[in-house]
Coordinates of C-alpha atoms in Angstrom, one line a residue:
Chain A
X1 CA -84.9 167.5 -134.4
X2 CA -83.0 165.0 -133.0
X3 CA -80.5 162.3 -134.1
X4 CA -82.8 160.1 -135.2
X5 CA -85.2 162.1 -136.9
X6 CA -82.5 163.6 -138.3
X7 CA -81.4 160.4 -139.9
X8 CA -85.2 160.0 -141.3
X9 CA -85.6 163.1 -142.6
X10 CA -81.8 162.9 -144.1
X11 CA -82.9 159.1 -145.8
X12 CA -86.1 160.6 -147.2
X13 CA -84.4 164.2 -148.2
X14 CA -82.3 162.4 -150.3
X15 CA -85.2 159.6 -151.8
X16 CA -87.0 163.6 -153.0
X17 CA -83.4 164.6 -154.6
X18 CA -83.9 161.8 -156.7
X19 CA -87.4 162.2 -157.2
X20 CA -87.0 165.6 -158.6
X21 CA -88.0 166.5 -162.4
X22 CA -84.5 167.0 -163.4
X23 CA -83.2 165.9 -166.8
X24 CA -80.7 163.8 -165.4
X25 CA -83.3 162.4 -163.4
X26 CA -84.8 161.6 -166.3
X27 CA -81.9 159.3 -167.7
X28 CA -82.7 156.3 -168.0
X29 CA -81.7 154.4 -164.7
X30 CA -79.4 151.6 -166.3
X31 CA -77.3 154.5 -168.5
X32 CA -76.2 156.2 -164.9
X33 CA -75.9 152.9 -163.6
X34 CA -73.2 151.9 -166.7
X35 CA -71.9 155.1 -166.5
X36 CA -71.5 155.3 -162.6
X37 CA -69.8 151.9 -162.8
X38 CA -67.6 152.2 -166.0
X39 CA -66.4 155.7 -163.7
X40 CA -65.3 153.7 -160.7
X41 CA -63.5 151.0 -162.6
X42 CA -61.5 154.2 -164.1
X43 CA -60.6 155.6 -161.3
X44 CA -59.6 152.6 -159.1
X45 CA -57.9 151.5 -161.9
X46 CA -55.1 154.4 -161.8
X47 CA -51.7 153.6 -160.7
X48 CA -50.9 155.2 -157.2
X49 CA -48.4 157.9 -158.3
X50 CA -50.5 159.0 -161.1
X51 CA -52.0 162.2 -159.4
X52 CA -51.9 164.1 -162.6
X53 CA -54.0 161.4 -164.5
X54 CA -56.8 161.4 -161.5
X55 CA -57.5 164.9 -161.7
X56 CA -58.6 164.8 -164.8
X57 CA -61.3 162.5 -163.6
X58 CA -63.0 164.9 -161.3
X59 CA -64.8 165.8 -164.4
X60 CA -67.7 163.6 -164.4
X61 CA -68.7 164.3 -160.8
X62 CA -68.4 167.9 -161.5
X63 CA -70.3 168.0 -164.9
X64 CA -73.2 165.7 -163.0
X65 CA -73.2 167.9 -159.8
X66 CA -73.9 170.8 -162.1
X67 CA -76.0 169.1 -164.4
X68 CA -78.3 167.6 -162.2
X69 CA -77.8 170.5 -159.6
X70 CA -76.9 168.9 -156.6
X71 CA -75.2 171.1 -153.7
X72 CA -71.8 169.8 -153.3
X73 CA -72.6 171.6 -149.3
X74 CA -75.3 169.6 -148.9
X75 CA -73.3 166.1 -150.2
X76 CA -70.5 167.4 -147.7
X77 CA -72.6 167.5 -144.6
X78 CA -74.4 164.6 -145.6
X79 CA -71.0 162.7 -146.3
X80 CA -69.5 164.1 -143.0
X81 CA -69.1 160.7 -141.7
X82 CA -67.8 158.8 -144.6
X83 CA -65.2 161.5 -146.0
X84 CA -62.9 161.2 -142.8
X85 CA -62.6 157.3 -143.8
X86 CA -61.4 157.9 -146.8
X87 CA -58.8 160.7 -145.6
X88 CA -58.0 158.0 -143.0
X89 CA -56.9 155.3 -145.0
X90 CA -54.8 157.6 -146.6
X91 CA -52.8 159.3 -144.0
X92 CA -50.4 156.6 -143.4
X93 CA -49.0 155.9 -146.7
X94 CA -46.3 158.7 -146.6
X95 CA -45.0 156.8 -143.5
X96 CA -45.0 153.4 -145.1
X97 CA -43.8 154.3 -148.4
X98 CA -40.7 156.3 -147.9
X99 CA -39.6 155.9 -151.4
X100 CA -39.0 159.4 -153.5
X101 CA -39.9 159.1 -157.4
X102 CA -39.0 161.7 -160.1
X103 CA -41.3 163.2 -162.1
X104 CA -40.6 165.6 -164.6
X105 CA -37.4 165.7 -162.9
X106 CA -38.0 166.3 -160.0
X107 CA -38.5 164.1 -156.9
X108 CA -41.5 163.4 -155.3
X109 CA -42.5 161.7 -151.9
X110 CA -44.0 158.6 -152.8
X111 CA -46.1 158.1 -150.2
X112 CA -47.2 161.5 -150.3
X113 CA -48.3 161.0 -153.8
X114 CA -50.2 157.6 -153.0
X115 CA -51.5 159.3 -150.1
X116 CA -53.0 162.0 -152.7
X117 CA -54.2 159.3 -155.3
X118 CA -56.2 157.3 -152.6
X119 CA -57.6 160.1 -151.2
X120 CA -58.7 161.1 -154.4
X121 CA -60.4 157.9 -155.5
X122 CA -62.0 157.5 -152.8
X123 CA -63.3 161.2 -153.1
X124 CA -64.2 160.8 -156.8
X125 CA -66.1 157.2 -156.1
X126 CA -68.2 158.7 -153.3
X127 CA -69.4 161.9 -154.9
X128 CA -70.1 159.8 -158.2
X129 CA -71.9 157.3 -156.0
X130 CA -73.8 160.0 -154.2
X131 CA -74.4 161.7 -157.8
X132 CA -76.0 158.6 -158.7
X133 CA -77.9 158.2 -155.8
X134 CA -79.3 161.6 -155.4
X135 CA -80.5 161.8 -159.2
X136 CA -82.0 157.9 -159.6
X137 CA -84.5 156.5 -156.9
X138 CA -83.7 153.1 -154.9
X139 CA -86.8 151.6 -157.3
X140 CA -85.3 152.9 -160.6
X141 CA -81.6 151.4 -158.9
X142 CA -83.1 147.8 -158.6
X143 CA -84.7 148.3 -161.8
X144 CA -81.5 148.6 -163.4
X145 CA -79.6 146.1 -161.3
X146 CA -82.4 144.0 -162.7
X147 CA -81.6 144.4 -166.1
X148 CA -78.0 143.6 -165.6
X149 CA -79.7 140.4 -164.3
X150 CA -78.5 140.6 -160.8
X151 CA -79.9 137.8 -159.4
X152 CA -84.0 138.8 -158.0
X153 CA -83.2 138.0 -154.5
X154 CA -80.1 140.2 -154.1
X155 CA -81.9 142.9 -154.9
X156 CA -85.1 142.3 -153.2
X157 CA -82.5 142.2 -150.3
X158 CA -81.2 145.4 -151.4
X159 CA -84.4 147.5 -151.8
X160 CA -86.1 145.5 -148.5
X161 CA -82.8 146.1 -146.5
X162 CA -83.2 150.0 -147.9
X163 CA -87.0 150.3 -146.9
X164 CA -86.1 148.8 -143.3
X165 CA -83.6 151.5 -142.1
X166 CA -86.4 154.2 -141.8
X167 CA -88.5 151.5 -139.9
X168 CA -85.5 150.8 -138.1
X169 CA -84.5 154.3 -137.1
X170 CA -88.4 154.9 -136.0
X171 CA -88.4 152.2 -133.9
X172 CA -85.0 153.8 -132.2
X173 CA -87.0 157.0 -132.6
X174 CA -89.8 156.0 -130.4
X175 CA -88.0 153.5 -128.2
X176 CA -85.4 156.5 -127.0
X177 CA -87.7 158.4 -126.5
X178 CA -90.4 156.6 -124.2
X179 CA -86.7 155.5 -122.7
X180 CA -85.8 159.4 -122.0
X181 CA -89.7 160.3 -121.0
X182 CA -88.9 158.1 -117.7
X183 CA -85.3 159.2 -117.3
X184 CA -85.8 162.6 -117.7
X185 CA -82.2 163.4 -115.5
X186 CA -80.6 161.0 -117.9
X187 CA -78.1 161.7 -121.0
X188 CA -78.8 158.8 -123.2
X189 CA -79.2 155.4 -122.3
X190 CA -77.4 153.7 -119.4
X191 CA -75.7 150.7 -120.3
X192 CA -77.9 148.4 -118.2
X193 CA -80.5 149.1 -120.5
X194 CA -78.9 148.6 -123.6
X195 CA -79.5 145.2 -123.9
X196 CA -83.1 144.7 -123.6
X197 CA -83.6 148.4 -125.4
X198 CA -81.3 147.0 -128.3
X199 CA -83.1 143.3 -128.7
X200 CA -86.9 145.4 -128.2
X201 CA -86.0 147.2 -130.8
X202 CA -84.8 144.5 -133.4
X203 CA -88.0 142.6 -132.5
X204 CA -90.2 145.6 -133.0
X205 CA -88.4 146.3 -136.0
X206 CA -88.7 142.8 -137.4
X207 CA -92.2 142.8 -136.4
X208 CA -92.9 146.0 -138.2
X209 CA -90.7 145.0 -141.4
X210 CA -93.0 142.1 -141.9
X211 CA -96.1 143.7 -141.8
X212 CA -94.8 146.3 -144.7
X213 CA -93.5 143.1 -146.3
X214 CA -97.1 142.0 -145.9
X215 CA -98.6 145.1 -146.7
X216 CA -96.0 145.2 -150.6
X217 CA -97.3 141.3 -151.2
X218 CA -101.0 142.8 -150.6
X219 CA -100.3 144.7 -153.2
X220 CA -99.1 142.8 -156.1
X221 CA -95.5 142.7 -155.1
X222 CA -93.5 139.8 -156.3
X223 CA -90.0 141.0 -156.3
X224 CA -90.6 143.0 -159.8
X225 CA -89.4 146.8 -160.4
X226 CA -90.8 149.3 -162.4
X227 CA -89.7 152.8 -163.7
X228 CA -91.7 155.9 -162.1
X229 CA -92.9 157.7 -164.5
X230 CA -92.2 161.3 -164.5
X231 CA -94.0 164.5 -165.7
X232 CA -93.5 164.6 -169.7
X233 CA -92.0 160.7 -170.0
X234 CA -93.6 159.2 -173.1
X235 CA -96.1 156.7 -172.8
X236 CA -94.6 153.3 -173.7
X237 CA -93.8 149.7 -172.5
X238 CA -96.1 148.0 -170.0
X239 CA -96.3 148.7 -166.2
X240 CA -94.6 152.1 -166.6
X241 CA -91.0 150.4 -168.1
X242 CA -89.8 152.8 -170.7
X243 CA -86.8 151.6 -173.2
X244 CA -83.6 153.3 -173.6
X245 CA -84.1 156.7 -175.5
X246 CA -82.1 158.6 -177.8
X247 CA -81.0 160.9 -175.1
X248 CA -80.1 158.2 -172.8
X249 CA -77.6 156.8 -175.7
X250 CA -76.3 160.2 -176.4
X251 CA -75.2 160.1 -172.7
X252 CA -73.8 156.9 -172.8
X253 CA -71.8 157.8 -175.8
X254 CA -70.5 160.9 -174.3
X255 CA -69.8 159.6 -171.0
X256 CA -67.9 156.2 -172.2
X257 CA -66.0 158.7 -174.4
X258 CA -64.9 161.0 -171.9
X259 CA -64.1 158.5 -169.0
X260 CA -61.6 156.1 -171.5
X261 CA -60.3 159.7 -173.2
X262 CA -59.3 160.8 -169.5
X263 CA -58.3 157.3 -168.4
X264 CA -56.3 156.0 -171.3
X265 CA -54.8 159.6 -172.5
X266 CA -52.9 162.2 -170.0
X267 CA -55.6 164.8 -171.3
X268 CA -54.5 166.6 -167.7
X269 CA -50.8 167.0 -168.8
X270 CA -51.6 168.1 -172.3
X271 CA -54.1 171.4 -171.1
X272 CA -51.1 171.9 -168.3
X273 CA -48.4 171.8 -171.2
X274 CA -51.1 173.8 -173.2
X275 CA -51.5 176.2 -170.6
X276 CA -47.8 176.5 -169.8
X277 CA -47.5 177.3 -173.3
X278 CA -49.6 180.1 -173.7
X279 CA -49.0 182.0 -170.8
Chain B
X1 CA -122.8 133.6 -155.9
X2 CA -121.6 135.2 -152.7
X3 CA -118.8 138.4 -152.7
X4 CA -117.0 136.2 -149.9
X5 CA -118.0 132.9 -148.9
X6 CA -116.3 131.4 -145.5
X7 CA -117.0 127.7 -144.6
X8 CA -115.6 125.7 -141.2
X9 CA -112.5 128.1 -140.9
X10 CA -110.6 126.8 -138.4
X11 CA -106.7 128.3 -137.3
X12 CA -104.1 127.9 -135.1
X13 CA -100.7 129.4 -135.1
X14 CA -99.9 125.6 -133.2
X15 CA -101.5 122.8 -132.8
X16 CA -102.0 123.2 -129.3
X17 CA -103.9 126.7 -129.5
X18 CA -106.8 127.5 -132.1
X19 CA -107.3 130.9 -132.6
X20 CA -110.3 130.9 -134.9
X21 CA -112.9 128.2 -134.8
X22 CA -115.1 126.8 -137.3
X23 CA -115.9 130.0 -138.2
X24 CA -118.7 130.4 -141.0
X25 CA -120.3 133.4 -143.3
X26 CA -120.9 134.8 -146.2
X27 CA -120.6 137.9 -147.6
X28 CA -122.8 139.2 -150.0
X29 CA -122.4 141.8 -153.4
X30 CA -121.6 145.2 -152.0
X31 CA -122.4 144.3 -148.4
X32 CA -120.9 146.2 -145.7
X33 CA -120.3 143.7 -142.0
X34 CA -118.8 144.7 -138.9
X35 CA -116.8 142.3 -136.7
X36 CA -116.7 143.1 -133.1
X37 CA -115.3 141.4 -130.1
X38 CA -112.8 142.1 -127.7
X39 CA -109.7 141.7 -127.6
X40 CA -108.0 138.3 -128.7
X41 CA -110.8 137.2 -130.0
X42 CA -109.5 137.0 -133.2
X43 CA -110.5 139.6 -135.4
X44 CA -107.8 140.9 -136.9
X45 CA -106.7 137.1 -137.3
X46 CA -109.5 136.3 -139.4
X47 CA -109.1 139.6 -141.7
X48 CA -105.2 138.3 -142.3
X49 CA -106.1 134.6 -143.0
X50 CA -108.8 136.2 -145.7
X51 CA -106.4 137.6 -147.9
X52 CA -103.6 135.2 -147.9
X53 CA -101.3 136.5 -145.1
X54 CA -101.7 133.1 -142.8
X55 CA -101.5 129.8 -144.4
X56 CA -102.7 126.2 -143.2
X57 CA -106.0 127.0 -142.4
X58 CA -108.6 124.4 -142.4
X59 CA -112.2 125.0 -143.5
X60 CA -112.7 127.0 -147.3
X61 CA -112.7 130.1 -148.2
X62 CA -113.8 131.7 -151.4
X63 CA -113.9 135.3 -153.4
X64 CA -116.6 134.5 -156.3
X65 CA -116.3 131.3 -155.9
X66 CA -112.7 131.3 -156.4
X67 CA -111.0 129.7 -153.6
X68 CA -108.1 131.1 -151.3
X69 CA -104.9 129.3 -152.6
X70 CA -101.2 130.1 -153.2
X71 CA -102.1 130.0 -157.0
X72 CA -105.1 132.6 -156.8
X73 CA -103.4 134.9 -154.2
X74 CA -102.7 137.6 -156.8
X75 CA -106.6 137.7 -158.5
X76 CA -107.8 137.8 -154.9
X77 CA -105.8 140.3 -153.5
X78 CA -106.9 142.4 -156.7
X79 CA -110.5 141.5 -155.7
X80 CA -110.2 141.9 -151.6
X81 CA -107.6 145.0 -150.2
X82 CA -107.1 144.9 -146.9
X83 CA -105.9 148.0 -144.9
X84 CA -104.2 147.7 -141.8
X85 CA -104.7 148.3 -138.6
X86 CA -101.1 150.8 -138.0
X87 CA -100.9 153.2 -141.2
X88 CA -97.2 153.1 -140.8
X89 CA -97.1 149.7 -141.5
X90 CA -99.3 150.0 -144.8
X91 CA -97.5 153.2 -146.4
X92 CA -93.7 152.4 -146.9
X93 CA -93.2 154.6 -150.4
X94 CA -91.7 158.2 -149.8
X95 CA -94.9 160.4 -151.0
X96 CA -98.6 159.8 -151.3
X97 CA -98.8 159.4 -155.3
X98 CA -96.4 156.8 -155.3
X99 CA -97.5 154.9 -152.3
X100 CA -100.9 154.6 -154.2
X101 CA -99.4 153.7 -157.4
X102 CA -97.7 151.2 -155.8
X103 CA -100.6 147.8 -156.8
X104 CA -101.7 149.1 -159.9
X105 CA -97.9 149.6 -161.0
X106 CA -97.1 146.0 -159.7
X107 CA -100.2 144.5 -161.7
X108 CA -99.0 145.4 -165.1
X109 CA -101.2 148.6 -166.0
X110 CA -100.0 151.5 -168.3
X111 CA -98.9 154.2 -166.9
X112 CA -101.4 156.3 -168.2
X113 CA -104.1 153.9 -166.7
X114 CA -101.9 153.8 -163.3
X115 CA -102.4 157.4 -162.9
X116 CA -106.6 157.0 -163.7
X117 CA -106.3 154.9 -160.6
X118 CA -104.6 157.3 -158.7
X119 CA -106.5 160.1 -159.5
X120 CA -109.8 158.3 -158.7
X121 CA -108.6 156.3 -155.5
X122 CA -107.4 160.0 -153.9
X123 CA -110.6 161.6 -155.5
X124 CA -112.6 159.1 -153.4
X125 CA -111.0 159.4 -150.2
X126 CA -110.2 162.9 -150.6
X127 CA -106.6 163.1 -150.4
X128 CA -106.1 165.0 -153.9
X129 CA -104.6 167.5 -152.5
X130 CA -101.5 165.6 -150.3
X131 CA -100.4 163.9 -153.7
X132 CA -96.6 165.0 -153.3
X133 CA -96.7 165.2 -149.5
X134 CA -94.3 163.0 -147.9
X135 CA -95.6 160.4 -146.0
X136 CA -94.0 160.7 -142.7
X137 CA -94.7 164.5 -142.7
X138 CA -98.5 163.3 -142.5
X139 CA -100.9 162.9 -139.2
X140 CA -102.7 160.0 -138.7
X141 CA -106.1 160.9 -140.1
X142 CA -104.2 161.8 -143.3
X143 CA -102.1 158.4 -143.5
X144 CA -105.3 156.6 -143.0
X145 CA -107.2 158.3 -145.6
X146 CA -104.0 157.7 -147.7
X147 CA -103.8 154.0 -146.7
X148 CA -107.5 153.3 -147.9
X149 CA -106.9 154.9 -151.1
X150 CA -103.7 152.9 -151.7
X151 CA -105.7 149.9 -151.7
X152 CA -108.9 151.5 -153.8
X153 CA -106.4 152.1 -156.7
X154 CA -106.8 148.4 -157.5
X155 CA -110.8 149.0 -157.3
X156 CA -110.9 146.0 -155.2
X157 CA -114.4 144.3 -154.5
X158 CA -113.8 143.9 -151.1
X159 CA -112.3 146.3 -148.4
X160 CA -111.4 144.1 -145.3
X161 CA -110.2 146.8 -142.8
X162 CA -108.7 146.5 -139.3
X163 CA -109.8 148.9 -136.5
X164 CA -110.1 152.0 -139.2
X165 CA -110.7 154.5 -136.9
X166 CA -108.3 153.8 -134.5
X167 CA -106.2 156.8 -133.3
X168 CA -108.6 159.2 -135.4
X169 CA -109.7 162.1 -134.0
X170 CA -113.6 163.0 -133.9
X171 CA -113.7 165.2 -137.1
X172 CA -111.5 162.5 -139.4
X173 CA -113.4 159.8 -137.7
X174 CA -116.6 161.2 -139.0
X175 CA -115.0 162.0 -142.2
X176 CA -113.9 158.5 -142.5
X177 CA -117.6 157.5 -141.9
X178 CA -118.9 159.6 -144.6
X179 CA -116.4 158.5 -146.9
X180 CA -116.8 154.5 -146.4
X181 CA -120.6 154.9 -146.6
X182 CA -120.2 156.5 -150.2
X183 CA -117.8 153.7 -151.3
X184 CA -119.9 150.6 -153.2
X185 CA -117.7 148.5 -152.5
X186 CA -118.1 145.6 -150.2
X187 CA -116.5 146.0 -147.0
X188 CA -115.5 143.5 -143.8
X189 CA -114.7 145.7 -141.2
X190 CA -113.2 144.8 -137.5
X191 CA -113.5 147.1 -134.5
X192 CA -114.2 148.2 -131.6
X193 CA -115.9 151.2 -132.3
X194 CA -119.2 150.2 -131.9
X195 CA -120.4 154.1 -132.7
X196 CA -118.6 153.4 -135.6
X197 CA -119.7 150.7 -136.6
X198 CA -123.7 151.1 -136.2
X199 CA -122.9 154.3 -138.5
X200 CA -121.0 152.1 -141.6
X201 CA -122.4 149.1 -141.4
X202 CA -125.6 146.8 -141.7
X203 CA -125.0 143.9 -140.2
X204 CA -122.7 141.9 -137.2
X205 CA -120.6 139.3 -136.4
X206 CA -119.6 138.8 -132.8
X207 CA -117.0 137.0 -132.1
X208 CA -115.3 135.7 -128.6
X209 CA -112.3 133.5 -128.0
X210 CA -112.4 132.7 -131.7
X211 CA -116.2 131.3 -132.9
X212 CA -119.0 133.4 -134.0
X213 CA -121.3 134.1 -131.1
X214 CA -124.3 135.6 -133.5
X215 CA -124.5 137.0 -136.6
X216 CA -127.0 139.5 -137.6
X217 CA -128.7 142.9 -137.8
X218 CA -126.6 145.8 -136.5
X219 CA -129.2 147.9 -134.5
X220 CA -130.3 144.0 -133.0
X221 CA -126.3 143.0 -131.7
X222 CA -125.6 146.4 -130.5
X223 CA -128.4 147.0 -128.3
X224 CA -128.2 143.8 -126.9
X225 CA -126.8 145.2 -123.4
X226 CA -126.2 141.4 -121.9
X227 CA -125.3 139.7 -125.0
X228 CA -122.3 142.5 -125.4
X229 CA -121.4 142.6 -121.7
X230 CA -121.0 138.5 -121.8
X231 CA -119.1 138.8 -124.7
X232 CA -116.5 141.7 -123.4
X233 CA -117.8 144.5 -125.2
X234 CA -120.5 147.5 -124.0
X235 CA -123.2 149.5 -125.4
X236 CA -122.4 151.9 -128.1
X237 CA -122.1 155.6 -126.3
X238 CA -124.5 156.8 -128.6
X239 CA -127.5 153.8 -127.6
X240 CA -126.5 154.4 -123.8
X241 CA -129.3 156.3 -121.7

């Protein structure tokens, strides 16, 4: 497989994660949206020196990694690229920020510790993110982003811009190789091809994306979204929307619980002074 | 009242060049027509304008007496489903199921009633058994097959269908054969395949450089050696000494 294909197969790999009969699957997609969200204001929210505090938050991705049964090996190599930006952004603060703070008296490198706090939320919002995205499809995503009443077009964009990629990485697919058919001595593209090989492949692509646009407006499409059902949902609500369930409250509940108990309390310094304590 | 009903269609992407010219048919209950011609001579332009994909048109065109406009796109695309000439272009959903659940899901139906469909569009083109297989992990007789039965889940009236057996290979091209002639549906179907076409359907339109040239029985068009070779096209294999 190569680079490209690789990128198709990663792009629909990830669309079956979600599709899979999982029970958090089966949450209702607006709940993990709220959830997801209500998560990444906590975290972000966090003052830069409070490492203890943050820790505590690496409970939710954990809990939905296990709960939904996701392979954190998996969400590494598929976050390979994205993982080093967030170590990046980090790396410098110990160099600006030469200040020393005390903390339970003794003295810490502040920029160490805001070096440790950003890399942390940054860790913590992508594996939440990619928890979300692995257990809830890109349909069920604009479904919800619908009922927050995010305006239609946005998230036609959204899903359309979503459905284009893997039109857009077949088109790079088939245009590298017909390119590397008659170059067989080549690696890669030469420059002096770039141009043209870039622009025939947007046109192709745009050609292509309006023909599936074409082929969804055949179809009834007019910018609506509607839940999949899966095996064992109960039949209710018209076109396949289900309400909110018991089970998706219970969530809720739990989640919003936990999230404000780990933001608002140090919850992480209590078990430490606990533990401390005990043994 | 005819199934489709086509009167003085006349289009042009400009003003300066008409693609299809007062073009006129009908289309009758549960009639299956062929259009052949070669290429550019508007075939696959025709199909498009018939279900609403290429506005300002001049001439009429009705489903049932119901004429195409904006308002009545969304009752004729539920009466007339139109497959496409590239599969890939047609299937855009991650697996087969969903792909074909796709209309019915978007016209408002149960889900109980949108898996009926399903079941019954796969069960007539014979794809039961890919239901969960992704689509880009398909060949191309399958994604055909697949693409036909996305549109039958909306039990549509009319299929219009644009050079169906293109890349197919001889067994899925027969298969396809088998399966269109079982279907009751109406169907309006552009190629080049003349084999094809004398197998699937009863009647011809032949067009060139975008007006109908004749109209009429099947067996009559296709054995007309001089009339095909003036119009760019050549004897069916098959009907060939």
């Amino acid at each position: 497989m190569n680079k490209t294909e690789r990128a198709i197969y990663e792009v629909d790999q990830l669309h079956m994660l979600a599709m899979r009969d999982q029970w958090v699957n089966r949450i209702h997609p607006l709940v993990k949206f709220v959830v997801t969200l209500l998560y990444l204001l906590a975290v972000v929210s966090f003052h830069k020196y409070d490492v203890a505090g943050l820790l505590g938050m690496m409970i939710y991705p954990m809990a939905l990694f296990m709960l939904a049964d996701l392979s954190f090996k998996e969400c590494l190599r598929r976050l390979r690229f994205v993982l080093p930006l967030v170590f990046f952004m980090g790396i410098f603060n110990p160099l600006f920020d030469s200040n020393r703070i005390m903390l339970n008296g003794e003295a810490y490198s502040a920029g160490v510790l805001s070096m440790i706090t950003l890399i942390l939320k940054g860790c913590f919002c992508i594996f939440a993110s990619y928890g979300l995205i692995a257990t809830t499809t890109i349909e069920e995503l604009c479904y919800a982003l619908r009922l927050l009443h995010v305006p239609k077009a946005l998230v036609n964009q959204f899903l359309l811009t979503y459905r284009y990629i893997s039109l857009f990485l077949g088109e790079v697919h088939r245009a590298t190789q017909a390119y590397l058919l008659r170059a067989p001595k080549q690696k890669g593209i030469r420059i002096r091809a770039w141009g043209p090989f870039v622009g025939q492949m947007l046109l192709r692509s745009i050609d292509r994306a309006g023909e599936v646009y074409e082929s969804m407006a055949l179809r009834g499409y007019r910018g609506e979204f509607y839940l999949q059902k899966r095996p064992g949902d109960p039949a209710e609500g018209a076109a396949g929307k289900t309400r909110g369930r018991g089970k998706d409250l219970l969530y809720l509940c739990i989640w919003a619980a936990l999230i404000l108990l780990f933001r608002l309390f140090p919850v992480v310094v209590w078990i430490g002074g606990l533990a401390r304590g005990i043994f | 009242m005819a199934a489709l009903e086509v009167r003085g269609l006349t289009f042009g992407y400009d003003k300066k060049e008409t693609i299809l010219r007062d073009l006129s048919f009908t289309l009758a209950e549960g009639e299956s027509v062929a259009i052949v011609g070669a290429n550019g001579a508007g075939k696959s332009t025709l199909l498009k304008l018939l279900v609403g994909l290429l506005p300002n048109f001049d001439g009429s065109v009705a489903y049932d007496g119901l004429p195409l406009t904006e308002e009545n796109l969304p009752a004729i695309r539920e009466k007339a489903g139109f497959v496409f000439q590239d599969s890939d272009n047609q299937l855009f959903m991650s697996t087969v199921y969903e792909d074909i659940a796709f209309a019915p899901r978007n016209y408002g139906f149960l889900p109980e009633e949108v898996d009926r469909r399903v079941e019954r569009a796969m069960e007539m083109t014979r794809t039961s058994h890919l239901r969960d297989k992704q689509i880009y992990k398909m060949s191309g007789g399958e994604k055909k097959l697949v693409s036909i039965a996305t549109v039958l889940s909306m039990t549509p009236e009319l299929l219009l269908m644009d050079e169906p057996t293109i890349a197919l290979d001889p067994r899925n091209r027969r298969n396809l054969i088998h399966i269109l002639n079982t279907m009751e549906q109406g169907k309006l179907i552009a190629s080049h395949d003349l084999d094809f076409v004398l197998d699937c359907c009863g009647r011809t339109i032949l067009m060139a450089d975008g007006a109908i040239v004749c109209d009429g029985d099947t067996q009559d068009i296709l054995r007309d050696q001089k009339l095909l070779e003036a119009n760019g096209l050549e004897l069916p294999l098959s009907l060939m000494g």
